[in-house]
């Protein structure tokens, strides 16, 4: 299990998209009640659920962890994770710090990585450039980022995303994915 957290805009989604190019890695598709962004496909980035359905899934114990983030609910479906781990695959979860904390508390073995922006100014610049959020949402994400940075010490490793290629290489090394697939270890 490879758990990746970090403030919105730190580049963790881009890093995760690079990791899943490796056939050993399976991405955990979370459920969420937030609306899809342009280009997002149901079942690929997220399973988009309404609040009633999400609550019903919680009741059924369908999520291994769930949390409210920026006013929306997000949860990790249990079944795909169990199947991937049983098959010996690297299961990659891109979740917030509350989710990371819950998984750690469950005693689930894994590598817990925190992706940090070089500084808060560059985080704001990235959120603005992304162009997907209103100024109010950006303010909310910046406030949340400060909170998330305080959870940093609950992670095994912190990777500062100064430069994408270096950050990807560092994450791959920490996750034991540096060697090409199939090579003897
Ligand atoms: P976004 O709306 O930008 O896709 O995600 C907002 C935040 O929710 C990010 O920090 C993301 O990592 C987190 N998130 C996504 N899926 C899950 C999940 O299943 N559980 C938890 N706890 N957080 C999640």
Coordinates of N, CA, C and O and ligand atoms in Angstrom, one line a residue:
X1 N 0.8 -1.2 0.0 CA 0.0 0.0 0.0 C 0.9 1.2 0.0 O 1.8 1.4 0.8
X2 N 0.6 2.1 -0.9 CA 1.4 3.4 -1.0 C 0.4 4.5 -0.8 O -0.5 4.7 -1.6
X3 N 0.5 5.2 0.3 CA -0.5 6.3 0.6 C 0.2 7.6 0.3 O 1.3 7.9 0.9
X4 N -0.4 8.4 -0.5 CA 0.2 9.7 -0.9 C -0.8 10.8 -0.5 O -2.0 10.8 -0.9
X5 N -0.3 11.7 0.3 CA -1.1 12.9 0.8 C -0.3 14.2 0.5 O 0.9 14.1 0.2
X6 N -1.0 15.3 0.7 CA -0.4 16.6 0.5 C -1.4 17.6 0.1 O -2.5 17.2 -0.3
X7 N -1.1 18.9 0.3 CA -2.2 19.9 0.1 C -2.5 19.9 -1.4 O -1.7 19.6 -2.3
X8 N -3.8 20.4 -1.7 CA -4.2 20.5 -3.1 C -3.3 21.5 -3.8 O -2.9 22.5 -3.2
X9 N -2.9 21.1 -5.0 CA -2.0 22.0 -5.7 C -0.5 21.7 -5.5 O 0.4 22.3 -6.2
X10 N -0.2 20.7 -4.7 CA 1.2 20.3 -4.4 C 1.8 19.5 -5.6 O 3.0 19.2 -5.6
X11 N 0.9 19.0 -6.4 CA 1.4 18.2 -7.6 C 1.2 16.7 -7.4 O 1.7 15.9 -8.1
X12 N 0.5 16.3 -6.3 CA 0.4 14.9 -6.0 C -0.4 14.1 -7.1 O 0.0 13.0 -7.4
X13 N -1.4 14.7 -7.6 CA -2.2 14.0 -8.7 C -1.3 13.7 -9.9 O -1.3 12.6 -10.5
X14 N -0.5 14.7 -10.3 CA 0.4 14.5 -11.4 C 1.4 13.4 -11.1 O 1.7 12.6 -12.0
X15 N 2.0 13.4 -9.9 CA 2.9 12.4 -9.5 C 2.2 11.0 -9.6 O 2.8 10.0 -10.1
X16 N 1.0 10.9 -9.0 CA 0.3 9.6 -9.0 C 0.0 9.1 -10.4 O 0.1 7.9 -10.7
X17 N -0.3 10.1 -11.3 CA -0.6 9.7 -12.7 C 0.7 9.1 -13.4 O 0.6 8.2 -14.2
X18 N 1.8 9.5 -12.9 CA 3.1 9.0 -13.5 C 3.3 7.6 -12.8 O 3.8 6.7 -13.5
X19 N 3.0 7.4 -11.6 CA 3.3 6.1 -10.9 C 2.4 5.0 -11.5 O 2.9 3.9 -11.6
X20 N 1.2 5.3 -11.9 CA 0.3 4.3 -12.4 C 0.7 3.8 -13.8 O 0.2 2.8 -14.3
X21 N 1.7 4.5 -14.4 CA 2.2 4.0 -15.7 C 2.9 2.7 -15.5 O 3.1 1.9 -16.5
X22 N 3.3 2.4 -14.3 CA 4.0 1.2 -13.9 C 2.9 0.1 -13.7 O 2.0 0.3 -12.9
X23 N 3.0 -1.0 -14.4 CA 2.0 -2.0 -14.4 C 1.8 -2.7 -13.0 O 0.8 -3.4 -12.8
X24 N 2.8 -2.5 -12.2 CA 2.7 -3.1 -10.8 C 1.8 -2.3 -9.9 O 1.4 -2.7 -8.8
X25 N 1.5 -1.1 -10.4 CA 0.7 -0.2 -9.5 C -0.7 -0.1 -9.9 O -1.1 0.1 -11.1
X26 N -1.6 -0.1 -8.9 CA -3.0 0.0 -9.1 C -3.5 1.2 -8.3 O -3.3 1.3 -7.1
X27 N -4.2 2.1 -9.0 CA -4.7 3.4 -8.4 C -6.0 3.1 -7.7 O -6.9 2.5 -8.3
X28 N -6.2 3.6 -6.5 CA -7.4 3.4 -5.7 C -8.4 4.5 -6.2 O -8.1 5.7 -6.0
X29 N -9.5 4.1 -6.8 CA -10.5 5.1 -7.3 C -11.4 5.4 -6.1 O -12.2 4.5 -5.7
X30 N -11.3 6.5 -5.6 CA -12.2 6.9 -4.4 C -13.6 7.2 -4.9 O -13.8 7.5 -6.0
X31 N -14.5 7.2 -3.9 CA -15.8 7.8 -4.2 C -15.9 9.2 -3.6 O -15.2 9.5 -2.7
X32 N -16.6 10.1 -4.3 CA -16.7 11.4 -3.8 C -18.1 12.0 -4.1 O -18.8 11.6 -5.1
X33 N -18.5 13.0 -3.2 CA -19.8 13.7 -3.5 C -19.5 15.0 -4.3 O -20.5 15.7 -4.6
X34 N -18.3 15.3 -4.5 CA -18.0 16.6 -5.3 C -18.4 16.4 -6.7 O -18.4 15.3 -7.3
X35 N -18.6 17.5 -7.4 CA -19.0 17.4 -8.8 C -17.7 17.1 -9.6 O -16.6 17.6 -9.3
X36 N -17.9 16.4 -10.7 CA -16.7 16.2 -11.6 C -16.1 17.5 -12.2 O -16.9 18.4 -12.5
X37 N -14.8 17.5 -12.3 CA -14.2 18.7 -13.0 C -14.1 18.3 -14.5 O -14.2 17.1 -14.8
X38 N -13.9 19.3 -15.3 CA -13.8 19.1 -16.7 C -12.8 18.0 -17.0 O -11.7 18.1 -16.4
X39 N -13.1 17.1 -17.8 CA -12.2 16.0 -18.2 C -12.2 14.8 -17.3 O -11.6 13.8 -17.6
X40 N -12.8 14.9 -16.1 CA -12.9 13.8 -15.2 C -14.0 12.8 -15.6 O -15.0 13.2 -16.0
X41 N -13.6 11.5 -15.5 CA -14.6 10.5 -16.0 C -15.0 9.7 -14.8 O -14.1 9.3 -14.0
X42 N -16.3 9.4 -14.7 CA -16.8 8.6 -13.6 C -16.2 7.2 -13.6 O -16.2 6.6 -14.7
X43 N -15.6 6.8 -12.5 CA -15.0 5.4 -12.5 C -13.5 5.5 -12.8 O -12.8 4.5 -12.6
X44 N -13.0 6.6 -13.3 CA -11.6 6.7 -13.6 C -10.9 7.5 -12.5 O -10.1 7.0 -11.7
X45 N -11.2 8.8 -12.4 CA -10.6 9.7 -11.4 C -11.3 9.4 -10.0 O -10.7 9.3 -9.0
X46 N -12.7 9.3 -10.1 CA -13.5 9.1 -8.9 C -14.7 8.3 -9.3 O -15.1 8.3 -10.5
X47 N -15.4 7.7 -8.3 CA -16.8 7.3 -8.5 C -17.6 8.5 -7.9 O -17.5 8.8 -6.7
X48 N -18.4 9.1 -8.8 CA -19.1 10.3 -8.3 C -20.5 9.9 -7.8 O -21.3 9.3 -8.6
X49 N -20.7 10.1 -6.5 CA -21.9 9.6 -5.9 C -22.7 10.8 -5.3 O -22.0 11.8 -4.9
X50 N -24.0 10.8 -5.2 CA -24.7 11.8 -4.4 C -24.6 11.5 -2.9 O -24.2 10.4 -2.5
X51 N -25.0 12.5 -2.1 CA -24.7 12.4 -0.7 C -25.5 11.2 -0.1 O -24.9 10.4 0.8
X52 N -26.7 11.0 -0.5 CA -27.5 9.9 0.0 C -26.9 8.5 -0.3 O -26.8 7.7 0.6
X53 N -26.4 8.4 -1.5 CA -25.8 7.1 -1.9 C -24.5 6.9 -1.1 O -24.2 5.8 -0.6
X54 N -23.7 8.0 -0.9 CA -22.5 7.9 -0.2 C -22.7 7.5 1.3 O -22.1 6.6 1.8
X55 N -23.8 8.1 1.9 CA -24.1 7.7 3.3 C -24.5 6.3 3.3 O -24.2 5.6 4.3
X56 N -25.3 5.8 2.3 CA -25.7 4.4 2.3 C -24.5 3.5 2.2 O -24.4 2.4 2.9
X57 N -23.5 3.9 1.4 CA -22.3 3.1 1.3 C -21.5 3.0 2.6 O -20.9 2.0 3.0
X58 N -21.5 4.2 3.4 CA -20.8 4.2 4.7 C -21.5 3.1 5.6 O -20.9 2.3 6.2
X59 N -22.9 3.2 5.6 CA -23.7 2.3 6.4 C -23.3 0.8 6.1 O -23.3 0.0 7.0
X60 N -23.1 0.5 4.8 CA -22.8 -0.8 4.4 C -21.3 -1.2 4.7 O -20.9 -2.3 4.4
X61 N -20.5 -0.3 5.2 CA -19.1 -0.6 5.5 C -18.3 -0.7 4.2 O -17.3 -1.4 4.2
X62 N -18.7 0.0 3.2 CA -18.1 -0.2 1.9 C -16.7 0.6 1.8 O -15.9 0.3 1.0
X63 N -16.5 1.5 2.8 CA -15.3 2.3 2.8 C -14.3 1.9 3.9 O -14.7 1.7 5.0
X64 N -13.0 1.8 3.5 CA -12.0 1.4 4.5 C -11.7 2.7 5.3 O -11.3 2.6 6.5
X65 N -11.9 3.8 4.7 CA -11.8 5.1 5.4 C -12.6 6.1 4.6 O -12.8 5.9 3.4
X66 N -13.1 7.1 5.3 CA -13.7 8.2 4.6 C -13.6 9.5 5.4 O -13.3 9.4 6.6
X67 N -13.7 10.6 4.7 CA -13.5 11.9 5.4 C -14.2 13.0 4.6 O -14.5 12.8 3.4
X68 N -14.5 14.1 5.4 CA -15.1 15.3 4.7 C -13.9 16.2 4.4 O -13.1 16.6 5.3
X69 N -13.8 16.6 3.1 CA -12.7 17.5 2.7 C -13.3 18.6 1.9 O -14.1 18.3 0.9
X70 N -13.0 19.8 2.2 CA -13.6 21.0 1.5 C -15.1 20.9 1.3 O -15.6 21.2 0.3
X71 N -15.8 20.4 2.3 CA -17.3 20.3 2.3 C -17.8 19.2 1.5 O -19.0 19.0 1.4
X72 N -17.0 18.3 0.9 CA -17.4 17.1 0.2 C -16.9 15.9 0.9 O -16.0 15.9 1.7
X73 N -17.6 14.8 0.7 CA -17.2 13.5 1.3 C -16.4 12.7 0.3 O -16.7 12.7 -0.9
X74 N -15.4 12.1 0.8 CA -14.5 11.2 0.0 C -14.2 9.9 0.7 O -14.0 10.0 2.0
X75 N -14.2 8.8 0.0 CA -14.0 7.5 0.7 C -13.2 6.6 -0.2 O -13.4 6.6 -1.4
X76 N -12.5 5.7 0.5 CA -11.7 4.6 -0.2 C -12.5 3.3 -0.2 O -12.7 2.8 0.9
X77 N -13.0 2.9 -1.4 CA -13.7 1.6 -1.4 C -12.8 0.4 -0.9 O -11.7 0.4 -1.3
X78 N -13.4 -0.4 -0.1 CA -12.7 -1.5 0.6 C -12.3 -2.6 -0.4 O -11.1 -3.1 -0.4
X79 N -13.2 -3.0 -1.2 CA -13.1 -4.3 -2.0 C -11.9 -4.2 -3.0 O -11.1 -5.2 -3.0
X80 N -11.7 -3.2 -3.8 CA -10.6 -3.1 -4.7 C -9.2 -3.2 -4.0 O -8.3 -3.8 -4.4
X81 N -9.2 -2.6 -2.8 CA -8.0 -2.6 -2.0 C -7.6 -4.0 -1.6 O -6.5 -4.4 -1.7
X82 N -8.6 -4.7 -1.1 CA -8.3 -6.0 -0.6 C -7.9 -6.9 -1.7 O -6.9 -7.7 -1.6
X83 N -8.5 -6.8 -2.9 CA -8.2 -7.6 -4.0 C -6.8 -7.3 -4.5 O -6.0 -8.2 -4.8
X84 N -6.4 -6.0 -4.6 CA -5.1 -5.7 -5.1 C -4.0 -6.1 -4.2 O -3.0 -6.7 -4.6
X85 N -4.2 -6.0 -2.9 CA -3.2 -6.4 -1.9 C -3.0 -7.9 -1.9 O -1.9 -8.5 -1.9
X86 N -4.2 -8.6 -2.0 CA -4.1 -10.1 -2.1 C -3.3 -10.6 -3.3 O -2.7 -11.6 -3.3
X87 N -3.4 -9.8 -4.4 CA -2.7 -10.1 -5.6 C -1.3 -9.6 -5.7 O -0.6 -9.8 -6.7
X88 N -0.8 -9.0 -4.6 CA 0.5 -8.6 -4.5 C 0.9 -7.3 -5.3 O 2.0 -7.1 -5.6
X89 N -0.2 -6.6 -5.6 CA 0.1 -5.3 -6.4 C 0.3 -4.2 -5.4 O 0.0 -4.3 -4.2
X90 N 0.9 -3.1 -6.0 CA 1.1 -1.9 -5.2 C -0.1 -1.1 -5.3 O -0.5 -0.7 -6.4
X91 N -0.8 -0.9 -4.2 CA -2.1 -0.2 -4.2 C -1.9 1.3 -3.8 O -1.4 1.5 -2.7
X92 N -2.1 2.2 -4.7 CA -1.8 3.6 -4.6 C -3.0 4.4 -4.2 O -4.0 4.4 -4.9
X93 N -2.9 5.0 -3.0 CA -4.1 5.8 -2.5 C -3.7 7.3 -2.5 O -2.7 7.6 -1.8
X94 N -4.4 8.1 -3.1 CA -4.2 9.5 -3.1 C -5.3 10.1 -2.2 O -6.4 10.3 -2.7
X95 N -5.0 10.3 -0.9 CA -6.0 10.7 0.0 C -5.6 11.8 0.9 O -4.4 12.1 0.9
X96 N -6.5 12.4 1.7 CA -6.1 13.5 2.5 C -5.5 13.0 3.8 O -5.4 11.8 4.1
X97 N -5.0 14.0 4.6 CA -4.3 13.6 5.8 C -5.2 12.9 6.9 O -4.7 12.0 7.6
X98 N -6.5 13.2 6.8 CA -7.4 12.5 7.7 C -7.5 11.0 7.4 O -7.5 10.1 8.2
X99 N -7.6 10.8 6.0 CA -7.6 9.4 5.5 C -6.3 8.6 5.9 O -6.4 7.5 6.3
X100 N -5.2 9.3 5.7 CA -3.9 8.7 6.0 C -3.8 8.3 7.5 O -3.4 7.2 7.8
X101 N -4.4 9.2 8.3 CA -4.3 8.9 9.8 C -5.2 7.7 10.1 O -4.8 6.8 10.9
X102 N -6.4 7.6 9.4 CA -7.3 6.5 9.7 C -6.6 5.2 9.3 O -6.7 4.2 10.0
X103 N -6.0 5.2 8.1 CA -5.4 3.9 7.7 C -4.2 3.5 8.6 O -4.1 2.3 8.9
X104 N -3.4 4.5 9.0 CA -2.4 4.2 10.0 C -2.9 3.6 11.3 O -2.4 2.6 11.8
X105 N -4.0 4.2 11.7 CA -4.6 3.8 13.0 C -5.2 2.3 12.9 O -5.2 1.6 13.8
X106 N -5.5 1.9 11.6 CA -6.0 0.6 11.4 C -4.8 -0.4 11.4 O -5.0 -1.6 11.3
X107 N -3.6 0.1 11.4 CA -2.4 -0.7 11.4 C -2.1 -1.3 10.1 O -1.5 -2.3 10.0
X108 N -2.7 -0.7 9.0 CA -2.4 -1.2 7.7 C -1.0 -0.9 7.2 O -0.5 0.2 7.2
X109 N -0.2 -2.0 6.9 CA 1.2 -1.7 6.6 C 1.3 -1.1 5.2 O 0.5 -1.4 4.3
X110 N 2.2 -0.1 5.1 CA 2.3 0.6 3.8 C 3.4 1.6 4.0 O 4.0 1.8 5.0
X111 N 3.6 2.3 2.9 CA 4.5 3.5 2.9 C 3.6 4.7 2.8 O 2.8 4.9 1.9
X112 N 3.8 5.6 3.8 CA 3.0 6.8 3.9 C 3.9 8.0 3.4 O 4.9 8.3 4.1
X113 N 3.5 8.6 2.3 CA 4.3 9.7 1.7 C 3.5 11.0 1.8 O 2.4 11.0 1.4
X114 N 4.2 12.1 2.1 CA 3.6 13.4 2.1 C 4.3 14.2 1.0 O 5.5 14.3 1.0
X115 N 3.6 14.7 0.1 CA 4.1 15.6 -1.0 C 3.9 17.0 -0.5 O 2.8 17.5 -0.3
X116 N 5.0 17.7 -0.4 CA 5.0 19.1 0.1 C 5.3 20.1 -1.0 O 6.2 19.8 -1.9
X117 N 4.7 21.2 -1.1 CA 5.1 22.3 -2.1 C 6.4 22.9 -1.6 O 6.6 22.9 -0.4
X118 N 7.2 23.5 -2.5 CA 8.4 24.2 -2.1 C 8.1 25.3 -1.0 O 8.8 25.5 -0.1
X119 N 7.0 26.0 -1.2 CA 6.5 27.0 -0.2 C 5.1 27.3 -0.5 O 4.5 26.9 -1.5
X120 N 4.4 28.1 0.4 CA 3.0 28.3 0.3 C 2.7 29.2 -0.9 O 1.6 29.1 -1.5
X121 N 3.6 30.1 -1.2 CA 3.4 31.0 -2.4 C 3.2 30.2 -3.7 O 2.3 30.4 -4.5
X122 N 4.1 29.2 -3.9 CA 4.1 28.4 -5.1 C 2.8 27.6 -5.1 O 2.2 27.3 -6.2
X123 N 2.3 27.2 -4.0 CA 1.0 26.5 -3.9 C -0.1 27.3 -4.4 O -0.9 26.9 -5.3
X124 N -0.2 28.5 -4.0 CA -1.3 29.4 -4.4 C -1.1 29.7 -5.9 O -2.1 29.6 -6.7
X125 N 0.1 29.9 -6.4 CA 0.3 30.1 -7.9 C -0.2 28.9 -8.6 O -0.9 29.0 -9.7
X126 N 0.1 27.7 -8.2 CA -0.4 26.5 -8.9 C -1.9 26.3 -8.9 O -2.5 26.0 -9.9
X127 N -2.5 26.6 -7.7 CA -4.0 26.6 -7.7 C -4.6 27.6 -8.6 O -5.6 27.3 -9.3
X128 N -4.0 28.8 -8.7 CA -4.6 29.8 -9.6 C -4.4 29.4 -11.0 O -5.3 29.5 -11.9
X129 N -3.2 28.9 -11.4 CA -2.9 28.5 -12.8 C -3.8 27.3 -13.2 O -4.1 27.2 -14.4
X130 N -4.1 26.5 -12.3 CA -4.9 25.3 -12.6 C -6.3 25.7 -13.2 O -6.9 25.1 -14.1
X131 N -6.8 26.9 -12.7 CA -8.0 27.5 -13.3 C -9.3 26.7 -13.0 O -10.3 27.0 -13.7
X132 N -9.3 25.7 -12.1 CA -10.5 24.9 -11.9 C -11.3 25.4 -10.7 O -12.4 24.9 -10.5
X133 N -10.7 26.3 -9.9 CA -11.4 26.6 -8.7 C -11.7 28.1 -8.6 O -11.0 28.9 -9.1
X134 N -12.8 28.5 -8.0 CA -13.2 29.9 -7.8 C -12.2 30.5 -6.7 O -11.6 29.7 -5.9
X135 N -12.1 31.8 -6.6 CA -11.3 32.4 -5.6 C -11.6 31.9 -4.2 O -10.7 31.7 -3.4
X136 N -12.9 31.8 -3.9 CA -13.4 31.3 -2.6 C -12.8 29.9 -2.3 O -12.3 29.6 -1.2
X137 N -12.9 29.0 -3.3 CA -12.4 27.7 -3.1 C -10.9 27.7 -3.0 O -10.4 26.9 -2.1
X138 N -10.2 28.5 -3.7 CA -8.7 28.6 -3.5 C -8.4 29.0 -2.1 O -7.5 28.4 -1.5
X139 N -9.2 30.0 -1.6 CA -8.9 30.4 -0.2 C -9.1 29.2 0.8 O -8.3 29.0 1.7
X140 N -10.2 28.5 0.6 CA -10.5 27.3 1.4 C -9.3 26.3 1.3 O -8.9 25.7 2.3
X141 N -8.9 26.1 0.1 CA -7.8 25.1 -0.1 C -6.5 25.6 0.6 O -5.7 24.7 1.1
X142 N -6.2 26.9 0.5 CA -5.0 27.4 1.1 C -5.1 27.3 2.7 O -4.1 26.9 3.3
X143 N -6.3 27.5 3.2 CA -6.4 27.4 4.7 C -6.2 25.9 5.1 O -5.5 25.6 6.1
X144 N -6.8 25.0 4.3 CA -6.7 23.6 4.6 C -5.2 23.1 4.4 O -4.8 22.3 5.2
X145 N -4.5 23.8 3.5 CA -3.1 23.4 3.2 C -2.3 23.6 4.5 O -1.5 22.8 4.9
X146 N -2.5 24.8 5.1 CA -1.8 25.1 6.4 C -2.0 24.0 7.4 O -1.1 23.5 8.1
X147 N -3.3 23.6 7.5 CA -3.7 22.5 8.5 C -3.0 21.2 8.1 O -2.4 20.5 9.0
X148 N -3.0 20.9 6.8 CA -2.4 19.6 6.3 C -0.9 19.6 6.6 O -0.4 18.5 7.0
X149 N -0.2 20.7 6.4 CA 1.2 20.7 6.6 C 1.5 20.3 8.1 O 2.6 19.8 8.3
X150 N 0.6 20.6 9.0 CA 0.9 20.2 10.4 C 0.8 18.7 10.6 O 1.2 18.2 11.7
X151 N 0.2 18.0 9.7 CA 0.0 16.6 9.8 C 1.3 15.8 9.2 O 1.3 14.6 9.2
X152 N 2.2 16.6 8.7 CA 3.3 16.1 8.0 C 4.1 15.0 8.8 O 4.6 14.0 8.2
X153 N 4.2 15.2 10.1 CA 5.1 14.3 10.9 C 4.4 12.9 11.1 O 5.0 12.0 11.7
X154 N 3.2 12.7 10.7 CA 2.6 11.4 10.8 C 2.9 10.5 9.6 O 2.6 9.4 9.6
X155 N 3.7 11.1 8.7 CA 4.1 10.4 7.4 C 5.5 9.8 7.6 O 6.3 10.3 8.3
X156 N 5.8 8.7 6.8 CA 7.1 8.1 6.9 C 8.2 9.0 6.2 O 9.3 9.0 6.6
X157 N 7.7 9.6 5.0 CA 8.7 10.4 4.2 C 8.0 11.6 3.7 O 6.8 11.6 3.4
X158 N 8.7 12.7 3.6 CA 8.2 13.9 2.9 C 9.0 14.2 1.6 O 10.2 14.1 1.7
X159 N 8.3 14.3 0.5 CA 9.0 14.6 -0.7 C 8.6 16.1 -1.1 O 7.4 16.4 -1.3
X160 N 9.6 16.9 -1.2 CA 9.3 18.3 -1.6 C 9.3 18.4 -3.1 O 10.2 18.0 -3.8
X161 N 8.2 18.8 -3.7 CA 8.0 18.8 -5.2 C 8.5 20.1 -5.8 O 7.8 21.0 -6.2
X162 N 9.9 20.3 -5.8 CA 10.5 21.4 -6.5 C 10.4 21.2 -8.0 O 10.1 22.2 -8.7
X163 N 10.6 20.0 -8.4 CA 10.7 19.7 -9.9 C 10.1 18.4 -10.1 O 10.5 17.4 -9.4
X164 N 9.1 18.3 -11.0 CA 8.3 17.0 -11.1 C 9.2 15.8 -11.3 O 9.0 14.8 -10.6
X165 N 10.1 15.8 -12.3 CA 10.9 14.6 -12.6 C 11.6 14.1 -11.4 O 11.7 12.9 -11.1
X166 N 12.2 15.0 -10.6 CA 13.0 14.6 -9.4 C 12.0 14.1 -8.4 O 12.3 13.1 -7.7
X167 N 10.9 14.7 -8.2 CA 9.9 14.2 -7.2 C 9.4 12.8 -7.6 O 9.3 11.9 -6.7
X168 N 9.1 12.6 -8.9 CA 8.6 11.3 -9.3 C 9.7 10.2 -9.0 O 9.4 9.1 -8.5
X169 N 10.9 10.5 -9.3 CA 12.0 9.6 -9.1 C 12.2 9.2 -7.6 O 12.4 8.1 -7.3
X170 N 12.0 10.3 -6.8 CA 12.2 10.1 -5.4 C 11.0 9.2 -4.8 O 11.3 8.3 -4.0
X171 N 9.8 9.5 -5.3 CA 8.7 8.7 -4.8 C 8.8 7.2 -5.3 O 8.6 6.3 -4.5
X172 N 9.3 7.0 -6.5 CA 9.5 5.7 -7.0 C 10.5 4.9 -6.2 O 10.4 3.8 -5.9
X173 N 11.6 5.6 -5.9 CA 12.6 5.0 -5.0 C 12.1 4.6 -3.7 O 12.3 3.5 -3.2
X174 N 11.4 5.5 -3.0 CA 10.8 5.3 -1.7 C 9.8 4.1 -1.7 O 9.7 3.3 -0.8
X175 N 9.1 4.0 -2.9 CA 8.1 2.9 -3.0 C 8.7 1.6 -3.5 O 7.9 0.7 -3.7
X176 N 10.0 1.6 -3.7 CA 10.6 0.3 -4.2 C 10.3 0.0 -5.6 O 10.3 -1.1 -6.0
X177 N 10.0 1.1 -6.4 CA 9.6 0.9 -7.8 C 10.7 1.4 -8.8 O 10.5 1.5 -10.0
X178 N 11.9 1.6 -8.2 CA 12.9 2.2 -9.1 C 13.4 1.2 -10.1 O 13.8 1.6 -11.2
X179 N 13.5 -0.1 -9.7 CA 14.0 -1.0 -10.6 C 13.0 -1.4 -11.6 O 11.8 -1.4 -11.3
X180 N 13.4 -1.6 -12.9 CA 12.4 -2.0 -13.9 C 11.6 -3.2 -13.5 O 12.1 -4.1 -12.8
X181 N 10.4 -3.3 -14.0 CA 9.5 -4.4 -13.7 C 10.2 -5.7 -14.1 O 10.7 -5.8 -15.2
X182 N 10.1 -6.7 -13.2 CA 10.5 -8.1 -13.6 C 12.0 -8.3 -13.3 O 12.5 -9.4 -13.4
X183 N 12.7 -7.2 -12.9 CA 14.2 -7.4 -12.6 C 14.3 -8.1 -11.2 O 13.4 -7.9 -10.4
X184 N 15.4 -8.9 -11.1 CA 15.5 -9.5 -9.8 C 15.9 -8.5 -8.7 O 16.6 -7.5 -9.0
X185 N 15.3 -8.7 -7.5 CA 15.7 -7.7 -6.5 C 16.5 -8.4 -5.4 O 16.2 -9.5 -5.1
Ligands
LIG1 P1 -9.9 16.9 -5.1 O1 -11.3 17.3 -4.9 O2 -9.0 18.0 -5.3 O3 -9.8 15.8 -6.1 O4 -9.4 16.2 -3.7 C1 -9.5 16.9 -2.5 C2 -8.8 16.1 -1.4 O5 -9.5 14.9 -1.1 C3 -7.4 15.7 -1.8 O6 -6.5 16.0 -0.7 C4 -7.5 14.2 -2.1 O7 -6.3 13.6 -1.8 C5 -8.5 13.9 -1.0 N1 -9.1 12.6 -1.3 C6 -9.4 12.0 -2.5 N2 -10.0 10.8 -2.3 C7 -10.0 10.5 -1.0 C8 -10.4 9.4 -0.1 O8 -10.9 8.4 -0.6 N3 -10.3 9.6 1.2 C9 -9.8 10.7 1.8 N4 -9.7 10.7 3.1 N5 -9.4 11.8 1.0 C10 -9.5 11.7 -0.3

